[in-house]
Structures are given as C-alpha cells and as structure tokens.
Tab-separated table of C-alpha atoms in Angstrom:
chain	number	residue	atom	x	y	z
A	15	MET	CA	-0.203	0.022	0.138
A	16	LYS	CA	2.781	2.632	0.807
A	17	ASN	CA	4.406	1.949	-2.727
A	18	ILE	CA	1.189	2.578	-4.399
A	19	TYR	CA	0.845	6.105	-2.423
A	20	ALA	CA	4.286	6.762	-3.313
A	21	PHE	CA	3.825	5.715	-6.780
A	22	LEU	CA	0.671	7.993	-7.090
A	23	GLU	CA	2.378	10.735	-5.406
A	24	GLY	CA	5.219	10.768	-8.030
A	25	ALA	CA	2.860	10.720	-10.809
A	26	LEU	CA	0.966	13.862	-9.805
A	27	LEU	CA	3.239	16.285	-11.312
A	28	PRO	CA	3.734	14.420	-14.641
A	29	LEU	CA	-0.144	14.078	-14.876
A	30	ALA	CA	-0.501	17.736	-14.339
A	31	LEU	CA	2.008	18.515	-17.036
A	32	LEU	CA	0.369	16.437	-19.280
A	33	LEU	CA	-2.926	17.901	-18.891
A	34	LEU	CA	-1.339	21.353	-19.221
A	35	TRP	CA	0.044	20.218	-22.709
A	36	GLU	CA	-3.168	18.625	-24.172
A	37	LEU	CA	-4.950	21.753	-22.818
A	38	CYS	CA	-2.508	24.054	-24.726
A	39	ALA	CA	-2.690	21.760	-27.946
A	40	ARG	CA	-6.395	21.672	-27.860
A	41	MET	CA	-6.836	25.577	-27.517
A	42	GLY	CA	-4.531	26.031	-30.644
A	43	TRP	CA	-1.916	27.899	-28.528
A	44	MET	CA	1.035	25.449	-30.225
A	45	SER	CA	1.255	24.050	-33.747
A	46	ALA	CA	0.309	20.370	-34.047
A	47	VAL	CA	3.827	20.312	-36.497
A	48	VAL	CA	6.059	21.714	-33.568
A	49	LEU	CA	4.577	20.065	-30.483
A	50	PRO	CA	1.564	17.362	-30.903
A	51	ALA	CA	-1.031	16.827	-28.090
A	52	PRO	CA	-0.184	13.849	-25.887
A	53	SER	CA	-3.414	12.246	-26.813
A	54	ALA	CA	-2.159	12.196	-30.745
A	55	VAL	CA	1.442	10.987	-29.448
A	56	ALA	CA	-0.025	8.536	-27.579
A	57	ALA	CA	-2.186	7.223	-30.455
A	58	LYS	CA	0.866	7.030	-32.894
A	59	TRP	CA	2.609	5.076	-30.084
A	60	LEU	CA	0.058	2.482	-29.653
A	61	GLU	CA	-0.584	2.161	-33.346
A	62	SER	CA	3.091	1.704	-33.968
A	63	VAL	CA	3.269	-1.142	-31.288
A	64	MET	CA	0.060	-2.593	-32.186
A	65	PRO	CA	-0.551	-2.116	-35.776
A	66	MET	CA	-4.401	-0.969	-36.116
A	67	ALA	CA	-6.832	-2.543	-38.273
A	68	SER	CA	-8.857	0.181	-38.674
A	69	PHE	CA	-6.525	1.811	-41.279
A	70	SER	CA	-7.753	0.976	-44.784
A	71	SER	CA	-5.289	-0.536	-47.432
A	72	GLN	CA	-5.698	2.739	-49.225
A	73	ASN	CA	-4.145	4.544	-46.465
A	74	ALA	CA	-1.605	2.012	-45.674
A	75	PRO	CA	1.291	3.471	-47.791
A	76	PHE	CA	0.834	6.797	-45.617
A	77	PHE	CA	1.465	4.890	-42.264
A	78	PRO	CA	4.237	2.452	-42.932
A	79	TRP	CA	5.709	3.027	-39.697
A	80	MET	CA	2.783	2.287	-37.750
A	81	LEU	CA	1.195	-0.535	-39.941
A	82	SER	CA	4.483	-2.419	-40.026
A	83	GLY	CA	5.209	-2.681	-36.355
A	84	GLU	CA	8.462	-0.803	-36.944
A	85	LEU	CA	8.641	0.722	-33.569
A	86	VAL	CA	9.005	-2.628	-32.130
A	87	GLN	CA	11.608	-3.634	-34.425
A	88	ASP	CA	13.626	-0.696	-33.981
A	89	SER	CA	13.510	-0.951	-30.164
A	90	ILE	CA	14.672	-4.612	-30.421
A	91	SER	CA	17.353	-3.523	-32.665
A	92	SER	CA	18.520	-0.611	-29.977
A	93	MET	CA	18.360	-3.077	-27.036
A	94	HIS	CA	20.447	-5.562	-28.822
A	95	ARG	CA	23.059	-2.823	-29.419
A	96	VAL	CA	23.058	-1.605	-25.809
A	97	VAL	CA	23.052	-5.164	-24.112
A	98	VAL	CA	26.126	-6.111	-26.537
A	99	GLY	CA	27.863	-2.896	-25.969
A	100	PHE	CA	27.388	-2.767	-22.217
A	101	ALA	CA	28.568	-6.232	-21.730
A	102	VAL	CA	31.839	-5.642	-23.907
A	103	GLY	CA	32.321	-2.454	-21.794
A	104	ALA	CA	31.595	-3.752	-18.602
A	105	SER	CA	33.518	-7.025	-19.003
A	106	LEU	CA	36.653	-4.889	-19.811
A	107	ALA	CA	36.194	-2.205	-16.955
A	108	LEU	CA	35.557	-4.865	-14.208
A	109	PRO	CA	38.727	-6.885	-13.983
A	110	LEU	CA	40.867	-3.794	-14.934
A	111	GLY	CA	38.958	-1.752	-12.023
A	112	LEU	CA	39.491	-4.399	-9.710
A	113	LEU	CA	43.145	-4.849	-10.475
A	114	MET	CA	43.582	-1.071	-10.380
A	115	GLY	CA	41.940	-0.844	-7.183
A	116	ALA	CA	43.799	-3.725	-5.353
A	117	SER	CA	47.236	-2.896	-6.552
A	118	ALA	CA	48.949	0.554	-6.160
A	119	LYS	CA	51.365	-0.249	-8.976
A	120	ILE	CA	48.889	-1.193	-11.466
A	121	TYR	CA	46.813	1.984	-10.469
A	122	ARG	CA	49.873	4.376	-10.880
A	123	LEU	CA	50.557	2.405	-14.139
A	124	CYS	CA	46.912	2.742	-15.688
A	125	ASN	CA	45.354	5.498	-14.065
A	126	PRO	CA	46.842	8.368	-16.196
A	127	LEU	CA	45.846	7.057	-19.453
A	128	VAL	CA	42.559	6.365	-18.001
A	129	GLN	CA	42.162	10.140	-17.015
A	130	ILE	CA	43.262	11.179	-20.278
A	131	LEU	CA	40.587	9.081	-22.101
A	132	ARG	CA	37.887	9.603	-19.665
A	133	PRO	CA	36.716	13.171	-20.399
A	134	ILE	CA	36.659	12.390	-24.179
A	135	PRO	CA	32.602	11.834	-24.903
A	136	PRO	CA	32.054	8.904	-27.113
A	137	ILE	CA	30.542	10.887	-29.891
A	138	ALA	CA	34.167	12.141	-30.646
A	139	TYR	CA	35.107	8.650	-31.501
A	140	ILE	CA	32.506	8.559	-34.166
A	141	PRO	CA	34.926	9.552	-37.309
A	142	MET	CA	37.505	7.070	-36.086
A	143	ALA	CA	34.635	4.154	-35.459
A	144	ILE	CA	33.294	4.493	-38.901
A	145	LEU	CA	36.928	4.469	-40.417
A	146	TRP	CA	37.730	1.248	-38.133
A	147	PHE	CA	34.573	-0.647	-38.230
A	148	GLY	CA	32.679	0.780	-41.249
A	149	LEU	CA	28.840	1.272	-40.834
A	150	GLY	CA	26.315	-1.110	-39.137
A	151	ASN	CA	26.368	-2.254	-35.718
A	152	PRO	CA	30.369	-2.774	-35.010
A	153	PRO	CA	30.935	1.109	-34.770
A	154	SER	CA	27.466	1.498	-32.783
A	155	ILE	CA	28.508	-1.327	-30.392
A	156	PHE	CA	32.076	-0.025	-29.969
A	157	LEU	CA	30.696	3.466	-28.979
A	158	ILE	CA	28.356	2.103	-26.436
A	159	ALA	CA	31.150	0.034	-25.031
A	160	ILE	CA	33.253	3.173	-24.660
A	161	GLY	CA	30.238	5.011	-23.001
A	162	ALA	CA	29.638	2.115	-20.422
A	163	PHE	CA	33.278	1.470	-19.718
A	164	PHE	CA	34.308	4.262	-17.929
A	165	PRO	CA	31.201	4.867	-15.229
A	166	VAL	CA	31.932	1.106	-14.187
A	167	ILE	CA	35.744	1.265	-13.875
A	168	MET	CA	35.727	4.532	-11.841
A	169	ASN	CA	33.256	3.094	-9.320
A	170	THR	CA	34.801	-0.285	-9.221
A	171	ILE	CA	38.288	1.408	-8.353
A	172	ALA	CA	36.593	3.714	-6.001
A	173	GLY	CA	34.747	0.568	-4.490
A	174	VAL	CA	37.934	-1.381	-3.774
A	175	ARG	CA	39.838	1.450	-2.492
A	176	HIS	CA	37.365	2.513	0.054
A	177	VAL	CA	37.291	-0.739	1.556
A	178	ASP	CA	37.347	-0.227	5.491
A	179	GLY	CA	41.178	-1.055	6.741
A	180	ILE	CA	39.876	-2.869	9.884
A	181	TYR	CA	38.255	-5.399	7.714
A	182	LEU	CA	41.816	-6.000	5.944
A	183	ARG	CA	43.610	-5.866	9.285
A	184	ALA	CA	41.041	-8.544	10.599
A	185	ALA	CA	41.602	-10.672	7.797
A	186	ARG	CA	45.165	-10.853	7.784
A	187	ASN	CA	45.295	-11.330	11.715
A	188	LEU	CA	42.997	-14.539	11.058
A	189	GLY	CA	45.677	-15.849	8.579
A	190	ALA	CA	43.762	-15.064	5.548
A	191	SER	CA	45.638	-15.138	2.046
A	192	GLN	CA	45.651	-12.161	-0.210
A	193	PHE	CA	43.468	-13.959	-2.579
A	194	THR	CA	40.883	-15.116	0.141
A	195	ILE	CA	41.318	-11.206	1.333
A	196	PHE	CA	40.347	-10.097	-2.175
A	197	ARG	CA	37.471	-12.640	-2.782
A	198	ARG	CA	35.977	-12.918	0.692
A	199	VAL	CA	36.598	-9.056	1.870
A	200	ILE	CA	37.503	-6.601	-0.735
A	201	LEU	CA	35.024	-7.931	-3.606
A	202	PRO	CA	31.768	-8.013	-1.242
A	203	ALA	CA	32.670	-4.606	0.163
A	204	ALA	CA	33.264	-3.032	-3.376
A	205	THR	CA	29.736	-4.467	-4.778
A	206	PRO	CA	27.668	-1.775	-3.943
A	207	TYR	CA	29.961	0.692	-5.758
A	208	ILE	CA	30.195	-1.802	-8.649
A	209	ALA	CA	26.405	-2.047	-8.746
A	210	ALA	CA	26.104	1.878	-8.774
A	211	GLY	CA	28.673	1.985	-11.804
A	212	MET	CA	26.785	-0.704	-13.555
A	213	ARG	CA	23.460	1.375	-13.494
A	214	ILE	CA	25.212	4.589	-14.510
A	215	GLY	CA	26.972	2.712	-17.259
A	216	MET	CA	23.759	1.304	-18.479
A	217	GLY	CA	22.015	4.746	-18.599
A	218	THR	CA	25.186	6.060	-20.445
A	219	ALA	CA	24.993	3.181	-23.007
A	220	PHE	CA	21.152	4.394	-23.731
A	221	ILE	CA	22.528	7.748	-24.360
A	222	VAL	CA	25.278	6.802	-26.786
A	223	VAL	CA	23.132	4.225	-28.829
A	224	ILE	CA	20.790	6.932	-29.909
A	225	VAL	CA	23.720	9.107	-30.996
A	226	SER	CA	25.458	6.247	-32.801
A	227	GLU	CA	22.141	5.162	-34.576
A	228	LEU	CA	22.046	8.984	-35.894
A	229	ILE	CA	24.954	8.054	-38.158
A	230	ALA	CA	25.785	4.724	-38.329
A	231	VAL	CA	22.961	2.210	-38.907
A	232	ASN	CA	19.724	2.357	-40.934
A	233	ASN	CA	17.484	1.036	-38.234
A	234	GLY	CA	16.878	1.492	-34.377
A	235	LEU	CA	15.255	4.127	-32.609
A	236	GLY	CA	17.624	6.959	-33.233
A	237	PHE	CA	17.356	6.304	-36.883
A	238	ARG	CA	13.933	6.684	-37.024
A	239	ILE	CA	13.703	9.626	-34.795
A	240	LEU	CA	16.382	11.327	-37.525
A	241	GLU	CA	14.324	10.035	-40.027
A	242	ALA	CA	11.147	11.720	-38.472
A	243	ARG	CA	12.960	14.851	-38.242
A	244	ASP	CA	13.421	15.239	-42.084
A	245	PHE	CA	9.779	14.720	-42.425
A	246	LEU	CA	8.627	16.947	-39.651
A	247	TRP	CA	6.998	13.897	-37.948
A	248	SER	CA	6.794	15.422	-34.403
A	249	ASP	CA	4.462	12.643	-33.179
A	250	LYS	CA	6.891	10.043	-34.420
A	251	ILE	CA	9.885	11.907	-32.775
A	252	ILE	CA	8.088	12.120	-29.512
A	253	ALA	CA	6.706	8.657	-29.492
A	254	GLY	CA	10.373	7.128	-30.168
A	255	MET	CA	11.659	9.461	-27.295
A	256	ILE	CA	9.122	7.890	-25.092
A	257	THR	CA	10.185	4.477	-26.128
A	258	ILE	CA	13.343	5.035	-25.236
A	259	GLY	CA	12.521	6.579	-21.728
A	260	LEU	CA	10.098	3.254	-21.143
A	261	LEU	CA	13.097	0.988	-22.090
A	262	GLY	CA	15.591	2.861	-19.840
A	263	LEU	CA	13.213	2.741	-17.098
A	264	GLY	CA	12.297	-0.998	-17.510
A	265	ILE	CA	16.316	-1.863	-17.682
A	266	ASP	CA	17.109	0.373	-14.569
A	267	VAL	CA	14.156	-0.921	-12.534
A	268	ALA	CA	15.480	-4.504	-13.328
A	269	MET	CA	18.973	-3.819	-12.532
A	270	ASN	CA	17.697	-2.069	-9.430
A	271	ALA	CA	15.757	-5.239	-8.284
A	272	VAL	CA	19.010	-7.330	-8.837
A	273	ASN	CA	21.120	-5.035	-7.101
A	274	ASN	CA	18.550	-4.986	-4.018
A	275	HIS	CA	18.742	-8.797	-4.070
A	276	LEU	CA	22.328	-9.084	-4.427
A	277	LEU	CA	22.953	-6.425	-1.598
A	278	ARG	CA	20.253	-7.344	1.003
A	279	TRP	CA	23.209	-8.162	3.296
A	280	HIS	CA	24.430	-4.743	2.839
A	281	ARG	CA	21.202	-3.389	3.853
A	282	GLY	CA	21.265	-5.470	6.965
A	283	LEU	CA	24.511	-4.097	7.997
A	284	GLU	CA	23.475	-0.583	7.772
A	285	GLN	CA	20.176	-1.088	9.656
C-alpha cells in the first residue's frame, strides 16, 4: 500500500504537465507540427506497437511505420546494441578496475591513461569508429562500450580503494591469504560501488546508442527519430523518445531489483 501511495504521489506532477500540454494543444496555442498533443502522440505510439486494423489498405502507404510494427523492430535493434555494447564495456572495465583498485602499482601504471581518455565523449570517437569498423552494428557497439566502460571502471576502483582498513587487518590477523582477502573481503565490500557503476554505465549506454544510430546504422530508435525529423513527423519523434525512456526505465528497474537482491546483506548491515 505504501508503494502505491508513493507511485501516485510521484505521478501527480507528470500528469499535471500532460494535462497542461493537452489543454494548450487543444486550444490551438501551439502548432501540431511543432508539438502535437499528448493524446495524438499516445495514439501514434499505440499504433506503432500494435498495428491498427482500422486503417484501410488505401491509407497503408501513408502509415508504414505504424502498420509494419517498425517501432517494435527498432526497439529490439537498439536494445541488442545496448546489451552487447554494455556487456563488452563492463566486461573490460570490471577486471581492470578491480586490479587498479587492489594494486597500487597497476593503479599508477594505468590511471594516467584512464584519466586522459575518460573526459573524451563517446561521440568524439564517431569518425574513427566509422573508419575502423565501417557502418552497421560494429561502430555502434564500439561507441556504446566506450560509454559504459568509464562509469564502471571508476566506480569499481573507488569501491575497492574505499574498503575499510579494519576489515583487511582483521582478515590478515586471522591468517587469510591475499586471494582470500580479495575474494571474501574486498570484492563484497566493493559490490555496492560496482552495482552503482553498472547502473550509471547502462544509462550512458542508452544515451550513446541513440547518438550512434543517427550516423552509423539504418534501423533503431535513433535512426527513426532522425528520419522523422526530416519529414517533420513530430508525433513520431516524441513516440520514439517515449519508447527510449520506457526501455531505459524498465532496464533500470530490473537492475535495481537485482542489486537489491544481491545487496540485501549490505542493507542489513546498515540497519
């Protein structure tokens, strides 16, 4: 019941803004080309997800995006790139971050390069990505991997380096080996930081996938948004943006649920 009240309370402001937006659109205070009404956007979104039989075959050529279920296909394409790119970036960042956090020598060796590359936005790699990988999925996945890499590695390093020294001394006094200390003390203590880095990295991956799809591929939500811009299909643009938000929200909720399950011991210690 408390969760329901919290959800309703959080929904008040968005609903109020939607009602205001709908009112302004229906009163003619804004052009439907520039900013269509929420009801029109919702209708287009539903039609794109579930093709409507109400459109006749004569009208079909004018509604290929809606009638073909293209939005669903584009969502699947974008999600595939996000998952693969995030997996590549995180799988590289996690072990390197653990090593840099646990070893001062490796940290001194690798940290200057990491700090030089970290401020460079993934979009700056677009020309090189196309030159190296051509067009299609590879450059997009490369850019997403870069976007996910740095949040994961920085949080992993911070998590390992912020382990309370009293735990390390206690483990050494009990005769634990260096590997046991790493596996049973450092890694569990750093897990909350790593989980936070994973969530941030996934959010960055969603940002980068849209940018990469604007230039390197011929499908995906970013590509459809750019296509809709060329034809001034504002409802299609906003429907694509809403889909991106819903996909990102779903992934974040799922990752948060997994993190809460894995870190239930950590919450117990905090209480």
